[in-house]
């Protein structure tokens, strides 16, 4: 082998490598977002009234029945909600994914709609429908049977009513997971069973359902998690009924006189429970090969329903009416009649509430403005951070990049109300005095939405083969050029979708907001909650429909993205 | 003079060494194939040459200039190379024309000049009618040709190909092998081609470099590698062979479990243990006891399969070993029948490792 004698000077990389500094600042930002509130939470929970360290807050948590009971009720409520969600969603998912039920696309559209509906709005809609005195359904019942004013059929202000209203909102989680799993169960597994003599029902019972059981369990856990950590629905339905769940109890500890230490101590067990639920869910979903049995074994097998067809249609209609159609109609009706119980006729029709909300009620304008500003800010900053994080993680351009992924995912296990407590404790005293400004809400929303944004964009990055960037590099493009000319156009659709997703998430947030908002920083969701306290359901309906309108417009926009996102995006595999 | 030189090139990830002190000189205009099983380090070697991976040891020189060394690495965009990727890596948001024009517009050529060059290469690659299509509207073979055209249009000094045919179906793959060789003969770029398919390597390469566990096992022409393998790995990897493990007995012979094999070729291991390689089709099968000649052994047919162009035999020998042999299709010996095998000395190759 010849030895090269002339050695020209090697070309040095003089372009500055940005990945290290970007990585470090992202670790600091995300670490700050996640760890700071948790630190103050832990610190305050062991702080006694006289400023010394003690466990008295935790002692109170165990001994004080007014603290213990809300936990017990919340657990019962969450478990019941999980069970009811599975019970409703699993048959619905099977009918939609695997049978010849007419109008299957419509079912999926309606379930998406109930996903988009803010849960507290659903609770208010059910107040309108089933409050014992003024509820529309009870009015109809009394009218139909000629009964006295004190008679009623439904009472939403009960434990059962609460579980029901929560399930209306949580069942889509189970539905989506189970329907996706059913879409993915390879047909040949079912055909194998049929070949061995298993009839339609045997195959369903012995093969299909066991295969989607993990998805159902995982969905049930999500439903439990959602129910347990939600503030709005219990605050609207349980407080009038005279009982607390843990989220409303924590909130009440901030009412005058505030007991932040006790609130912090009450929040910690909730955090542990959610961490456990997330862990359990990941465990169940993580056993791939079982749940997401991959396979391109053709289209899913469709079971003909035969004579059960109309029974199935009736079931689906009832479920969708209860969860989506009736609440929406109730809101619509309430928005344009003077009182809830008044029937909608030409004479009772009024635009009074619209006028009130949009022009007379002074708080609306500020709240709308705050909501919009916060939504845009959070969506933009959140998407930008999630984009950087998922790029660094997906391309492993820095050692330890996966740490960022964990930090960005961590908030998924922090309930909104717990984060609210933590942020309040972190930013209500110097050096970071942010309480009372919209910045504390911005930080809260950024933290809450980070996992979802990161999840979306990291799967988008995974679908872009690294070789696409490398092909551009080897043809002479620098790293930045490759990002601008190749990666950015391919990611555009996902970026816009993520932005919309985060925006919708922020404008409906209430659990953390309720602790962090002040008179100057009201949001639409808070106004709705306040108006509910004063019983102004007409105004709520107008605001709620406005919120829904904006959300649906954005979802539609996000779904139509190929128009926005440029030409053929079908990634080459 | 060597154009691309790898010297003592190494790449480790933590304790795992993927490329282990690889040294290789590639003449200007030569087509070199890196051949080996998956995980042998061939793709990492290619990515080291491309500049996507920084070496942990050794260096890469192209035209006498050091491009890669542990402390200094020229980024891929300043290496004047082109690469064809296993996934083709066509940009789905650009038309065929835009894909091919990309490298030229980065080089700052005028619009008119770009059009002339792209049109030219598209017609060479028989892609002119597809210029305005998007990659997702092309067949696998067409995508492959776009990928080739995109790499060649910038007239690189060095062309790198990473398993370029592995996503094509068998017929197309065979056709494209010859196409790649034809284009290479036409443009004479210094080319490094990575594959795990020996037929692909033998069709296209001037020099085949067989790699295993991060190291080069043997480099040479296709004929060289096939006829004169230097290690058991190479003998097994290129073409079917029997590896007979025995002890050295005398100058030119190996004692293989009581059967004495005289070897006409190869190097014996310094120690006692020596392996002998003999290709399936070089073994002779006879039904009668031999009259004369070396390297005969008795045995019995344990399996026989008719494969159209030949018959495939598995034969249990008297020393307890089993060998595989092929015979012309008309030589049909039923299972169980005693036979005599000859291992002709000129085809027995002793292997040092």
Tab-separated table of N, CA and C in Angstrom, chain A residues 1-4 6-15 465 467-479 481-482 485-487 489-490 567-573, chain B residues 5 23 25 47 50 52 54 59 61 64-66 72-78 81-83 85-87 89-94 102-103 106-107 134-137 143 150 154:
chain	number	residue	atom	x	y	z
A	1	UNK	N	0.836	-1.210	0.000
A	1	UNK	CA	0.000	0.000	0.000
A	1	UNK	C	0.867	1.255	0.000
A	2	UNK	N	0.530	2.230	-0.827
A	2	UNK	CA	1.341	3.437	-0.912
A	2	UNK	C	1.016	4.381	0.239
A	3	UNK	N	2.009	5.083	0.666
A	3	UNK	CA	1.792	6.059	1.727
A	3	UNK	C	1.662	7.443	1.086
A	4	UNK	N	0.600	8.122	1.393
A	4	UNK	CA	0.394	9.441	0.810
A	4	UNK	C	1.396	10.411	1.408
A	6	UNK	N	2.070	13.814	0.043
A	6	UNK	CA	1.533	15.187	0.092
A	6	UNK	C	0.246	15.150	0.900
A	7	UNK	N	0.235	15.883	1.995
A	7	UNK	CA	-0.986	15.948	2.804
A	7	UNK	C	-1.431	17.385	2.893
A	8	UNK	N	-2.454	17.702	2.126
A	8	UNK	CA	-2.963	19.069	2.211
A	8	UNK	C	-3.678	19.250	3.537
A	9	UNK	N	-3.852	20.482	3.943
A	9	UNK	CA	-4.492	20.756	5.220
A	9	UNK	C	-5.938	20.273	5.202
A	10	UNK	N	-6.337	19.594	6.279
A	10	UNK	CA	-7.732	19.158	6.337
A	10	UNK	C	-8.663	20.355	6.478
A	11	UNK	N	-9.854	20.212	5.909
A	11	UNK	CA	-10.826	21.297	6.030
A	11	UNK	C	-11.501	21.192	7.388
A	12	UNK	N	-11.458	22.251	8.133
A	12	UNK	CA	-12.116	22.211	9.438
A	12	UNK	C	-13.576	22.581	9.300
A	13	UNK	N	-14.337	22.082	10.246
A	13	UNK	CA	-15.745	22.443	10.291
A	13	UNK	C	-15.843	23.821	10.901
A	14	UNK	N	-15.985	24.867	10.114
A	14	UNK	CA	-16.038	26.167	10.764
A	14	UNK	C	-17.465	26.634	11.052
A	15	UNK	N	-18.424	25.912	10.489
A	15	UNK	CA	-19.807	26.235	10.860
A	15	UNK	C	-19.998	25.880	12.331
A	465	UNK	N	-37.666	9.493	6.912
A	465	UNK	CA	-36.444	8.699	6.944
A	465	UNK	C	-35.230	9.620	7.017
A	467	UNK	N	-32.475	9.232	5.882
A	467	UNK	CA	-31.747	9.241	4.606
A	467	UNK	C	-32.204	10.386	3.705
A	468	UNK	N	-33.435	10.880	3.917
A	468	UNK	CA	-33.893	12.009	3.100
A	468	UNK	C	-33.028	13.244	3.356
A	469	UNK	N	-32.664	13.438	4.626
A	469	UNK	CA	-31.777	14.552	4.944
A	469	UNK	C	-30.365	14.266	4.452
A	470	UNK	N	-29.939	13.006	4.639
A	470	UNK	CA	-28.566	12.670	4.251
A	470	UNK	C	-28.369	12.813	2.751
A	471	UNK	N	-29.420	12.466	1.986
A	471	UNK	CA	-29.312	12.586	0.531
A	471	UNK	C	-29.060	14.036	0.156
A	472	UNK	N	-29.668	14.945	0.900
A	472	UNK	CA	-29.458	16.351	0.584
A	472	UNK	C	-28.069	16.814	1.019
A	473	UNK	N	-27.598	16.294	2.167
A	473	UNK	CA	-26.254	16.650	2.627
A	473	UNK	C	-25.195	16.227	1.618
A	474	UNK	N	-25.293	14.992	1.171
A	474	UNK	CA	-24.218	14.471	0.318
A	474	UNK	C	-24.214	15.184	-1.027
A	475	UNK	N	-25.360	15.762	-1.409
A	475	UNK	CA	-25.397	16.516	-2.661
A	475	UNK	C	-24.943	17.956	-2.468
A	476	UNK	N	-24.509	18.295	-1.255
A	476	UNK	CA	-23.894	19.605	-1.083
A	476	UNK	C	-24.616	20.546	-0.143
A	477	UNK	N	-25.725	20.098	0.496
A	477	UNK	CA	-26.448	21.007	1.377
A	477	UNK	C	-25.873	20.945	2.782
A	478	UNK	N	-25.804	22.087	3.459
A	478	UNK	CA	-25.384	22.077	4.857
A	478	UNK	C	-26.542	21.566	5.691
A	479	UNK	N	-26.272	21.354	6.993
A	479	UNK	CA	-27.316	20.837	7.868
A	479	UNK	C	-28.538	21.763	7.851
A	481	UNK	N	-29.444	23.898	5.512
A	481	UNK	CA	-30.128	23.853	4.214
A	481	UNK	C	-30.996	22.606	4.117
A	482	UNK	N	-30.459	21.490	4.571
A	482	UNK	CA	-31.223	20.243	4.513
A	482	UNK	C	-32.497	20.366	5.339
A	485	UNK	N	-34.862	22.864	3.373
A	485	UNK	CA	-35.379	22.476	2.054
A	485	UNK	C	-36.054	21.108	2.052
A	486	UNK	N	-35.644	20.237	2.955
A	486	UNK	CA	-36.190	18.874	2.930
A	486	UNK	C	-37.102	18.621	4.134
A	487	UNK	N	-36.541	18.748	5.334
A	487	UNK	CA	-37.302	18.361	6.514
A	487	UNK	C	-38.497	19.279	6.755
A	489	UNK	N	-40.424	21.257	4.771
A	489	UNK	CA	-41.633	21.056	3.950
A	489	UNK	C	-42.343	19.744	4.269
A	490	UNK	N	-41.575	18.698	4.605
A	490	UNK	CA	-42.206	17.407	4.884
A	490	UNK	C	-42.923	17.419	6.230
A	567	UNK	N	-47.842	19.818	-1.448
A	567	UNK	CA	-48.242	18.744	-2.345
A	567	UNK	C	-48.121	17.370	-1.724
A	568	UNK	N	-47.956	16.371	-2.540
A	568	UNK	CA	-48.032	14.965	-2.060
A	568	UNK	C	-47.131	14.706	-0.869
A	569	UNK	N	-47.755	14.370	0.217
A	569	UNK	CA	-46.958	14.156	1.418
A	569	UNK	C	-46.856	12.657	1.718
A	570	UNK	N	-47.514	11.848	0.924
A	570	UNK	CA	-47.416	10.396	1.135
A	570	UNK	C	-45.947	10.010	1.230
A	571	UNK	N	-45.517	9.761	2.434
A	571	UNK	CA	-44.103	9.461	2.638
A	571	UNK	C	-43.731	8.163	1.934
A	572	UNK	N	-42.570	8.162	1.349
A	572	UNK	CA	-42.095	6.942	0.682
A	572	UNK	C	-41.529	6.005	1.709
A	573	UNK	N	-41.924	4.791	1.623
A	573	UNK	CA	-41.423	3.854	2.622
A	573	UNK	C	-40.457	2.902	1.972
B	5	UNK	N	-8.390	6.237	-0.057
B	5	UNK	CA	-7.598	5.385	0.831
B	5	UNK	C	-8.177	5.379	2.235
B	23	UNK	N	-8.133	-1.163	6.289
B	23	UNK	CA	-7.252	-0.445	5.364
B	23	UNK	C	-7.563	-0.903	3.958
B	25	UNK	N	-7.157	0.480	-0.403
B	25	UNK	CA	-6.839	1.503	-1.401
B	25	UNK	C	-7.699	1.259	-2.618
B	47	UNK	N	-20.696	4.810	5.349
B	47	UNK	CA	-21.142	6.072	5.958
B	47	UNK	C	-19.965	6.860	6.519
B	50	UNK	N	-18.700	8.607	3.527
B	50	UNK	CA	-19.592	9.703	3.154
B	50	UNK	C	-19.477	10.877	4.114
B	52	UNK	N	-20.995	10.823	7.196
B	52	UNK	CA	-22.135	10.846	8.117
B	52	UNK	C	-21.726	10.351	9.496
B	54	UNK	N	-18.337	9.917	12.188
B	54	UNK	CA	-16.952	10.291	12.464
B	54	UNK	C	-16.188	9.068	12.946
B	59	UNK	N	-7.814	7.012	9.350
B	59	UNK	CA	-8.264	8.150	8.547
B	59	UNK	C	-8.696	7.737	7.156
B	61	UNK	N	-8.510	9.194	3.228
B	61	UNK	CA	-7.973	10.215	2.332
B	61	UNK	C	-8.598	10.033	0.966
B	64	UNK	N	-5.501	12.251	-1.838
B	64	UNK	CA	-4.397	12.720	-1.023
B	64	UNK	C	-4.813	13.645	0.110
B	65	UNK	N	-6.082	14.053	0.151
B	65	UNK	CA	-6.558	14.993	1.163
B	65	UNK	C	-7.259	14.206	2.272
B	66	UNK	N	-6.926	14.507	3.531
B	66	UNK	CA	-7.569	13.797	4.633
B	66	UNK	C	-8.970	14.346	4.825
B	72	UNK	N	-10.626	15.695	13.015
B	72	UNK	CA	-11.160	16.589	11.988
B	72	UNK	C	-11.976	15.797	10.987
B	73	UNK	N	-13.167	16.282	10.721
B	73	UNK	CA	-13.990	15.615	9.726
B	73	UNK	C	-14.598	16.650	8.798
B	74	UNK	N	-14.398	16.429	7.513
B	74	UNK	CA	-15.057	17.286	6.544
B	74	UNK	C	-16.522	16.860	6.466
B	75	UNK	N	-17.457	17.798	6.569
B	75	UNK	CA	-18.863	17.383	6.508
B	75	UNK	C	-19.214	16.834	5.128
B	76	UNK	N	-20.253	16.023	5.051
B	76	UNK	CA	-20.593	15.341	3.800
B	76	UNK	C	-20.720	16.295	2.619
B	77	UNK	N	-21.273	17.494	2.886
B	77	UNK	CA	-21.542	18.389	1.759
B	77	UNK	C	-20.280	18.917	1.093
B	78	UNK	N	-19.102	18.754	1.739
B	78	UNK	CA	-17.889	19.266	1.094
B	78	UNK	C	-16.964	18.133	0.640
B	81	UNK	N	-19.047	14.008	-3.204
B	81	UNK	CA	-19.452	12.616	-3.403
B	81	UNK	C	-20.946	12.599	-3.696
B	82	UNK	N	-21.415	11.444	-4.164
B	82	UNK	CA	-22.852	11.233	-4.300
B	82	UNK	C	-23.167	9.891	-3.671
B	83	UNK	N	-24.393	9.760	-3.226
B	83	UNK	CA	-24.725	8.490	-2.593
B	83	UNK	C	-26.097	8.028	-3.031
B	85	UNK	N	-29.095	5.622	-1.732
B	85	UNK	CA	-29.484	5.056	-0.451
B	85	UNK	C	-30.365	3.831	-0.653
B	86	UNK	N	-30.352	3.002	0.363
B	86	UNK	CA	-31.164	1.791	0.327
B	86	UNK	C	-32.645	2.128	0.143
B	87	UNK	N	-33.096	3.208	0.796
B	87	UNK	CA	-34.508	3.606	0.679
B	87	UNK	C	-34.722	4.519	-0.520
B	89	UNK	N	-34.360	7.400	-0.812
B	89	UNK	CA	-34.377	8.747	-0.233
B	89	UNK	C	-34.765	9.804	-1.250
B	90	UNK	N	-35.764	9.511	-2.073
B	90	UNK	CA	-36.274	10.554	-2.970
B	90	UNK	C	-37.178	11.463	-2.150
B	91	UNK	N	-37.090	12.751	-2.395
B	91	UNK	CA	-37.897	13.684	-1.613
B	91	UNK	C	-39.316	13.697	-2.149
B	92	UNK	N	-40.263	13.281	-1.304
B	92	UNK	CA	-41.634	13.091	-1.795
B	92	UNK	C	-42.324	14.388	-2.190
B	93	UNK	N	-41.795	15.537	-1.721
B	93	UNK	CA	-42.464	16.793	-2.048
B	93	UNK	C	-41.895	17.449	-3.299
B	94	UNK	N	-41.000	16.740	-4.003
B	94	UNK	CA	-40.437	17.306	-5.228
B	94	UNK	C	-40.696	16.357	-6.383
B	102	UNK	N	-31.819	19.209	-7.767
B	102	UNK	CA	-31.461	19.735	-6.446
B	102	UNK	C	-29.957	20.000	-6.288
B	103	UNK	N	-29.148	18.975	-6.558
B	103	UNK	CA	-27.708	19.104	-6.356
B	103	UNK	C	-27.115	20.191	-7.242
B	106	UNK	N	-27.952	23.667	-5.858
B	106	UNK	CA	-27.100	23.968	-4.707
B	106	UNK	C	-25.721	24.422	-5.170
B	107	UNK	N	-25.279	23.867	-6.302
B	107	UNK	CA	-23.976	24.274	-6.832
B	107	UNK	C	-24.053	25.602	-7.579
B	134	UNK	N	-44.379	12.788	-9.336
B	134	UNK	CA	-43.853	12.760	-7.975
B	134	UNK	C	-43.360	11.345	-7.674
B	135	UNK	N	-42.383	11.210	-6.773
B	135	UNK	CA	-41.819	9.880	-6.500
B	135	UNK	C	-42.871	8.827	-6.145
B	136	UNK	N	-43.933	9.260	-5.439
B	136	UNK	CA	-44.925	8.261	-5.029
B	136	UNK	C	-45.705	7.714	-6.224
B	137	UNK	N	-45.566	8.367	-7.372
B	137	UNK	CA	-46.278	7.886	-8.564
B	137	UNK	C	-45.404	6.989	-9.437
B	143	UNK	N	-38.092	4.587	-9.396
B	143	UNK	CA	-37.545	5.358	-8.267
B	143	UNK	C	-36.040	5.140	-8.173
B	150	UNK	N	-30.110	11.307	-9.924
B	150	UNK	CA	-29.863	12.399	-9.002
B	150	UNK	C	-28.420	12.369	-8.499
B	154	UNK	N	-24.573	15.373	-10.675
B	154	UNK	CA	-23.638	16.350	-10.120
B	154	UNK	C	-22.184	15.981	-10.424
